[in-house]
Coordinates of C-alpha atoms and ligand atoms in Angstrom, one line a residue:
M1 CA -23.8 -13.5 -0.8
S2 CA -20.3 -14.3 0.2
N3 CA -18.8 -17.5 -1.1
P4 CA -15.6 -18.2 0.7
L5 CA -14.9 -21.3 -1.4
Q6 CA -13.9 -19.1 -4.4
V7 CA -10.6 -18.4 -2.8
K8 CA -8.6 -21.2 -1.2
L9 CA -5.8 -19.8 0.9
P10 CA -2.7 -22.0 1.2
E11 CA -1.8 -23.1 4.7
S12 CA 1.9 -23.2 3.8
L13 CA 4.1 -21.9 1.1
K14 CA 7.1 -24.2 1.7
G15 CA 9.1 -24.7 -1.5
K16 CA 7.7 -21.5 -3.1
T17 CA 9.8 -18.5 -4.0
I18 CA 8.3 -15.0 -3.7
L19 CA 9.9 -11.8 -4.9
V20 CA 8.9 -8.7 -3.1
A21 CA 9.9 -5.4 -4.8
G22 CA 10.1 -2.6 -2.2
A23 CA 10.9 -5.1 0.7
A24 CA 12.3 -2.4 3.0
G25 CA 9.0 -0.4 2.9
F26 CA 6.2 -0.3 5.4
V27 CA 3.6 -2.5 3.6
P28 CA 6.1 -4.6 1.7
S29 CA 8.2 -5.6 4.7
T30 CA 5.0 -6.6 6.6
L31 CA 3.9 -8.7 3.6
A32 CA 7.4 -10.3 3.2
Q33 CA 7.3 -11.3 6.9
F34 CA 3.8 -12.8 6.5
Y35 CA 5.1 -15.0 3.6
L36 CA 8.3 -15.9 5.5
D37 CA 6.0 -17.0 8.4
L38 CA 4.2 -19.2 5.9
G39 CA 7.4 -21.0 5.0
A40 CA 8.2 -19.3 1.7
Q41 CA 11.6 -18.3 0.4
V42 CA 11.5 -14.5 0.0
I43 CA 13.8 -12.4 -2.2
G44 CA 13.6 -8.7 -1.4
L45 CA 14.7 -5.9 -3.6
D46 CA 14.9 -2.2 -2.5
N47 CA 17.0 0.9 -3.2
F48 CA 16.0 2.5 0.1
I49 CA 14.6 5.7 -1.4
T50 CA 11.8 5.6 1.2
G51 CA 12.4 2.2 2.9
S52 CA 14.3 1.5 6.0
R53 CA 17.3 -0.7 6.7
S54 CA 15.8 -1.7 10.0
N55 CA 12.9 -3.4 8.2
I56 CA 15.4 -5.5 6.3
E57 CA 17.3 -6.4 9.5
I58 CA 14.0 -7.9 10.8
L59 CA 13.5 -9.9 7.7
K60 CA 17.2 -11.1 7.8
G61 CA 16.3 -12.9 11.0
Y62 CA 14.6 -15.5 8.8
E63 CA 16.7 -18.2 7.0
G64 CA 14.4 -18.0 4.0
F65 CA 15.1 -14.3 3.3
E66 CA 17.6 -13.0 0.8
F67 CA 18.1 -9.3 0.1
M68 CA 19.5 -7.4 -2.9
E69 CA 20.0 -3.6 -2.8
W70 CA 18.7 -2.6 -6.2
D71 CA 16.9 0.1 -8.2
I72 CA 14.3 -1.8 -10.1
S73 CA 13.6 1.1 -12.5
K74 CA 16.9 0.5 -14.3
N75 CA 16.9 -3.3 -14.7
L76 CA 16.7 -6.4 -12.4
P77 CA 19.3 -8.7 -11.0
D78 CA 20.2 -11.8 -13.0
F79 CA 17.8 -14.5 -11.9
S80 CA 18.7 -16.9 -14.7
G81 CA 18.5 -20.6 -13.5
R82 CA 16.3 -19.6 -10.6
T83 CA 12.6 -20.4 -10.0
I84 CA 10.3 -17.5 -9.0
D85 CA 6.7 -18.4 -8.3
F86 CA 5.1 -15.1 -7.2
I87 CA 6.1 -11.5 -7.8
F88 CA 4.8 -8.6 -5.7
S89 CA 5.2 -5.2 -7.4
L90 CA 5.1 -3.0 -4.3
A91 CA 8.1 -0.7 -4.8
S92 CA 6.9 2.9 -4.9
P93 CA 7.0 5.9 -2.6
A94 CA 3.4 6.5 -1.5
S95 CA 3.3 9.7 0.6
P96 CA 1.9 12.9 -0.9
I97 CA 5.1 14.7 0.3
D98 CA 7.0 12.2 -2.0
F99 CA 4.8 13.3 -4.9
K100 CA 6.5 16.7 -4.7
T101 CA 10.0 15.8 -3.7
I102 CA 10.7 12.7 -5.8
P103 CA 8.1 12.8 -8.6
L104 CA 10.4 11.5 -11.4
E105 CA 11.6 8.5 -9.3
I106 CA 7.9 7.6 -8.6
M107 CA 7.0 7.8 -12.3
Q108 CA 10.1 5.7 -13.2
V109 CA 9.4 2.9 -10.7
N110 CA 5.8 2.6 -11.5
S111 CA 6.4 2.6 -15.3
M112 CA 9.9 1.0 -16.1
G113 CA 10.1 -0.8 -12.7
T114 CA 6.7 -2.4 -13.1
Q115 CA 7.5 -3.4 -16.7
N116 CA 10.8 -5.0 -15.6
L117 CA 8.9 -7.1 -13.1
L118 CA 6.3 -8.0 -15.6
E119 CA 9.0 -9.2 -18.0
L120 CA 10.4 -11.3 -15.2
A121 CA 7.0 -12.8 -14.5
K122 CA 6.6 -13.6 -18.3
E123 CA 10.0 -15.3 -18.3
K124 CA 9.5 -17.3 -15.2
G125 CA 5.8 -18.1 -15.6
A126 CA 5.3 -16.4 -12.2
R127 CA 2.0 -15.0 -10.9
F128 CA 2.4 -11.2 -10.6
L129 CA 0.6 -8.7 -8.4
E130 CA 0.6 -4.9 -8.9
A131 CA 0.0 -2.7 -5.8
S132 CA -2.1 0.0 -7.2
T133 CA -4.0 2.6 -5.2
S134 CA -7.3 4.4 -4.4
E135 CA -5.5 7.4 -6.0
V136 CA -6.4 6.0 -9.4
Y137 CA -10.0 7.2 -8.6
G138 CA -8.6 10.8 -8.1
D139 CA -11.1 13.1 -6.4
P140 CA -14.0 10.7 -6.8
E141 CA -17.4 11.7 -8.0
I142 CA -19.0 8.5 -6.8
H143 CA -19.0 7.2 -3.2
P144 CA -18.0 4.7 -2.0
Q145 CA -15.6 3.9 -4.8
V146 CA -16.3 0.7 -6.8
E147 CA -13.8 -1.0 -9.1
S148 CA -15.8 -0.2 -12.2
Y149 CA -15.4 3.6 -11.6
V150 CA -12.7 4.9 -14.0
G151 CA -11.8 7.9 -11.9
H152 CA -11.5 11.7 -11.9
V153 CA -7.7 12.4 -12.0
N154 CA -6.0 15.7 -12.8
P155 CA -3.3 14.6 -15.2
I156 CA -1.2 17.8 -14.7
G157 CA -1.7 18.3 -10.9
E158 CA 0.8 17.8 -8.1
R159 CA -0.5 14.3 -7.3
A160 CA -0.3 13.3 -11.0
P161 CA 3.2 11.7 -10.9
Y162 CA 1.8 9.1 -8.5
D163 CA -1.8 8.9 -9.7
E164 CA -1.0 8.7 -13.4
S165 CA 2.0 6.4 -13.1
K166 CA -0.1 4.0 -11.0
R167 CA -2.8 4.1 -13.7
Y168 CA -0.1 3.4 -16.3
A169 CA 1.1 0.5 -14.1
E170 CA -2.4 -1.0 -14.1
A171 CA -2.6 -0.5 -17.9
M172 CA 0.8 -2.2 -18.4
T173 CA -0.3 -5.1 -16.1
M174 CA -3.5 -5.7 -18.1
M175 CA -1.5 -5.5 -21.3
Y176 CA 0.9 -8.2 -20.2
N177 CA -2.1 -10.3 -19.1
R178 CA -4.0 -9.9 -22.4
R179 CA -1.1 -9.9 -24.9
Y180 CA 1.4 -12.3 -23.2
G181 CA -0.9 -14.4 -21.0
V182 CA 0.9 -13.4 -17.8
D183 CA -1.1 -14.4 -14.7
T184 CA -1.7 -11.0 -13.1
R185 CA -3.5 -9.5 -10.2
I186 CA -4.2 -5.8 -9.3
V187 CA -5.0 -4.5 -5.8
R188 CA -6.2 -0.9 -5.3
I189 CA -5.0 -0.1 -1.8
F190 CA -6.8 2.5 0.4
N191 CA -5.1 4.5 3.2
T192 CA -3.2 2.0 5.3
Y193 CA -1.3 2.7 8.6
G194 CA 0.6 0.8 11.2
P195 CA 4.1 0.0 12.6
R196 CA 7.0 0.4 10.2
M197 CA 5.6 3.6 8.7
R198 CA 8.1 6.4 8.6
P199 CA 7.1 8.8 11.5
D200 CA 8.0 11.8 9.3
D201 CA 6.5 10.6 6.0
G202 CA 3.9 13.4 6.2
R203 CA 0.9 11.2 6.0
V204 CA -2.0 12.0 8.3
I205 CA -1.8 9.1 10.8
P206 CA 1.9 9.4 11.6
N207 CA 1.6 13.2 11.7
F208 CA -1.4 13.2 14.1
I209 CA 0.0 10.4 16.3
N210 CA 3.3 12.1 16.7
Q211 CA 1.7 15.5 17.3
A212 CA -0.7 14.0 19.9
M213 CA 2.1 12.0 21.7
N214 CA 4.0 15.3 22.1
N215 CA 0.9 17.4 23.0
E216 CA 1.7 19.6 19.9
D217 CA -0.8 21.3 17.7
I218 CA -2.7 18.9 15.4
T219 CA -2.3 20.1 11.8
I220 CA -5.6 19.8 10.0
Y221 CA -5.4 20.7 6.3
G222 CA -8.5 22.5 5.0
D223 CA -11.6 22.4 7.3
G224 CA -11.1 18.7 8.1
S225 CA -14.4 17.7 6.4
Q226 CA -12.6 15.5 3.8
T227 CA -12.9 11.8 4.6
R228 CA -10.6 8.8 4.6
S229 CA -11.0 5.1 5.6
F230 CA -8.0 3.7 7.5
C231 CA -6.9 0.1 7.2
Y232 CA -4.4 -1.5 9.7
V233 CA -1.5 -3.0 7.9
T234 CA -2.0 -6.7 8.8
D235 CA -5.6 -6.5 7.6
L236 CA -4.3 -5.1 4.3
V237 CA -1.8 -7.9 4.0
Q238 CA -4.6 -10.4 4.4
A239 CA -6.6 -8.6 1.7
I240 CA -3.6 -8.7 -0.7
H241 CA -3.0 -12.3 0.1
T242 CA -6.6 -13.1 -0.7
V243 CA -6.5 -11.4 -4.1
M244 CA -3.1 -13.1 -5.0
F245 CA -4.8 -16.5 -4.4
S246 CA -8.0 -15.6 -6.2
E247 CA -8.6 -16.4 -9.9
D248 CA -9.5 -12.9 -11.0
S249 CA -7.1 -10.6 -12.9
T250 CA -9.3 -7.5 -12.7
P251 CA -8.7 -4.9 -9.9
F252 CA -9.8 -5.4 -6.3
N253 CA -10.2 -2.6 -3.8
C254 CA -8.4 -3.5 -0.6
G255 CA -8.8 -1.6 2.7
N256 CA -11.2 -1.0 5.6
P257 CA -14.6 0.7 4.9
D258 CA -14.8 2.6 8.3
E259 CA -14.9 6.2 7.2
Y260 CA -13.8 9.3 9.2
T261 CA -13.6 12.9 8.5
I262 CA -10.1 14.1 9.1
K263 CA -11.4 16.2 12.0
E264 CA -13.1 13.2 13.5
A265 CA -9.8 11.2 13.1
A266 CA -7.9 14.0 14.9
E267 CA -10.3 14.0 17.8
F268 CA -10.3 10.2 18.0
I269 CA -6.5 10.2 18.1
I270 CA -6.4 12.9 20.8
D271 CA -8.9 11.0 22.8
T272 CA -7.3 7.5 22.4
L273 CA -3.8 8.8 23.3
G274 CA -5.1 11.0 26.1
S275 CA -3.4 14.0 24.6
K276 CA -3.7 17.7 25.3
S277 CA -3.2 18.7 21.7
K278 CA -5.4 21.4 20.1
L279 CA -6.7 21.4 16.5
T280 CA -5.1 23.9 14.2
Y281 CA -6.2 24.6 10.5
H282 CA -3.8 25.0 7.5
P283 CA -4.3 25.3 3.7
L284 CA -5.6 22.2 1.9
P285 CA -3.1 20.8 -0.6
S286 CA -4.2 21.0 -4.3
D287 CA -6.4 18.1 -5.7
D288 CA -6.8 16.6 -2.2
P289 CA -9.6 14.1 -2.6
K290 CA -12.7 15.1 -0.7
K291 CA -14.1 11.6 0.1
R292 CA -12.6 8.2 0.1
R293 CA -14.1 4.8 1.1
P294 CA -13.6 1.5 -0.5
D295 CA -16.6 -0.5 -1.7
L296 CA -15.4 -4.0 -0.7
T297 CA -18.3 -5.9 -2.3
K298 CA -16.1 -7.5 -4.9
L299 CA -13.5 -8.8 -2.4
T300 CA -16.0 -10.0 0.2
S301 CA -18.1 -11.7 -2.5
I302 CA -15.3 -14.1 -3.3
S303 CA -13.8 -14.6 0.2
D304 CA -14.4 -14.2 3.9
Y305 CA -12.1 -11.2 4.2
S306 CA -13.1 -8.7 6.8
P307 CA -10.8 -6.2 8.7
Q308 CA -10.0 -7.5 12.2
V309 CA -8.1 -4.6 13.8
S310 CA -10.2 -1.6 15.2
F311 CA -9.0 1.9 14.6
K312 CA -8.4 2.3 18.3
D313 CA -6.2 -0.8 18.6
G314 CA -4.4 0.0 15.4
L315 CA -3.6 3.5 16.6
I316 CA -2.2 2.2 19.9
K317 CA 0.0 -0.4 18.2
T318 CA 1.3 2.3 15.9
M319 CA 2.0 4.7 18.7
E320 CA 3.9 1.9 20.6
Y321 CA 6.0 1.5 17.5
F322 CA 6.8 5.2 17.2
K323 CA 7.8 5.2 20.9
T324 CA 10.4 2.5 20.1
L325 CA 12.1 4.8 17.6
K326 CA 12.8 7.5 20.1
Ligands
NAD401 P1 7.0 2.6 1.4 O1 7.6 3.8 0.8 O2 7.2 2.3 2.8 O3 7.5 1.3 0.6 C1 7.9 1.4 -0.8 C2 9.3 0.7 -0.9 O4 9.7 0.7 -2.3 C3 10.4 1.5 -0.1 O5 11.1 0.7 0.7 C4 11.2 2.1 -1.3 O6 12.6 2.3 -0.9 C5 11.1 1.1 -2.4 N1 11.3 1.6 -3.7 C6 10.9 2.7 -4.3 N2 11.4 2.9 -5.5 C7 12.2 1.8 -5.7 C8 13.0 1.4 -6.8 N3 13.1 2.2 -7.9 N4 13.7 0.3 -6.7 C9 13.7 -0.5 -5.6 N5 12.9 -0.1 -4.5 C10 12.2 1.0 -4.6 O7 5.4 2.7 1.0 P2 4.2 1.9 1.4 O8 3.2 2.8 2.0 O9 4.6 0.7 2.2 O10 3.6 1.4 0.0 C11 3.9 0.2 -0.6 C12 3.1 0.0 -1.9 O11 1.7 0.1 -1.6 C13 3.4 1.1 -2.9 O12 3.4 0.6 -4.2 C14 2.3 2.1 -2.7 O13 2.1 2.8 -3.9 C15 1.2 1.1 -2.4 N6 0.1 1.8 -1.6 C16 0.3 2.1 -0.3 C17 -0.8 2.8 0.4 C18 -0.6 3.1 1.8 O14 -1.6 3.7 2.4 N7 0.4 2.8 2.5 C19 -1.9 3.1 -0.3 C20 -2.0 2.9 -1.6 C21 -1.0 2.2 -2.3
UDP402 N1 -3.9 15.7 6.3 C1 -4.1 16.6 7.3 N2 -3.0 16.9 8.1 C2 -1.8 16.3 8.0 C3 -1.6 15.4 7.0 C4 -2.6 15.1 6.1 O1 -5.2 17.2 7.5 O2 -0.9 16.6 8.8 C5 -5.0 15.4 5.4 C6 -4.7 15.5 3.9 O3 -4.9 16.8 3.5 C7 -5.7 14.5 3.4 C8 -5.8 13.4 4.5 O4 -5.3 14.0 5.7 O5 -7.0 15.1 3.2 C9 -5.0 12.2 4.2 O6 -3.7 12.6 3.8 P1 -2.5 11.6 3.6 O7 -1.3 12.4 3.3 O8 -2.4 10.6 4.8 O9 -2.9 10.6 2.4 P2 -3.9 10.8 1.1 O10 -5.1 10.1 1.4 O11 -4.1 12.3 0.8 O12 -3.0 10.2 0.0

């Protein structure tokens, strides 16, 4: 039974300071804007390895926003004398293409970068949230995935730089919680899409939308029977916000449980966008998870979270965003 009273979401965050690592990115910039709208002061850090300066320009429209160009893997800016109430550890490239092109940078930000932020949380007495991922479950043997499942990850595969460093980040977060009493949260984010994604980041939704918009061939990897469950970005931000204001330091799945095969998603996008594109089939990347859907029982049992944006509406909003980039 759901019990919304277990999470009391604040109506305003006036007077609070929030640090967002990765603020120029797709999810982090949307989250930063959400907190600016709630009246918080937001400090953004980013080295632009996959983020965009235009996302920072949007945030700079708010008086409460401050940005520092910074690689958090090395160290952090000097925050001595400053209060920080909440830290969001969201800096990490997240597209499977990045796993091949910048694997070391991914491993460094999720290990050293996460630890640097945890040290800051310890020093400031800030609450800390780690953005983990459904990838910690690897190619899952149970479906849908529950938080108690410990995963099925290939530690030497092409996805390992991301999967294993996110698993390490979770371990580091729990270690700071147990050993130093840092007030931590962990979210395991499932496939999220929406405006501010890079149109060429190689993930399935930007690829299919751009191909459909241009009536080009849709590139299905494998036979298209693998599944994913797609969450619109504002729904994800609401889920992350709910976990940050819960009292539970163990991991929460965050996403949308509506599951599609990749072929169904391609057909849905062609249909929704009124495209003339045809399906084409290409080799499946190694270790590509065959099924993925979040079990959201844990999150919905402590809150009234439920995704609000349909796949159709989310696709249209994302397409409109991609059109503005042309
Ligand atoms: P993104 O690439 O758009 O955002 C990540 C941001 O982190 C970028 O702006 C990048 O420049 C920045 N960054 C990376 N390394 C850095 C460093 N060393 N120092 C400073 N900044 C650095 O990716 P996203 O999809 O918005 O993902 C955001 C977070 O959510 C990531 O931690 C990712 O692993 C997690 N996540 C996302 C999804 C998803 O579907 N989008 C799924 C699971 C987990
Ligand atoms: N995929 C696809 N065509 C593309 C891009 C991706 O068929 O042009 C598939 C990919 O093989 C995977 C799924 O879509 O099975 C989701 O891929 P994505 O890169 O978005 O994220 P993942 O969930 O694999 O991290």
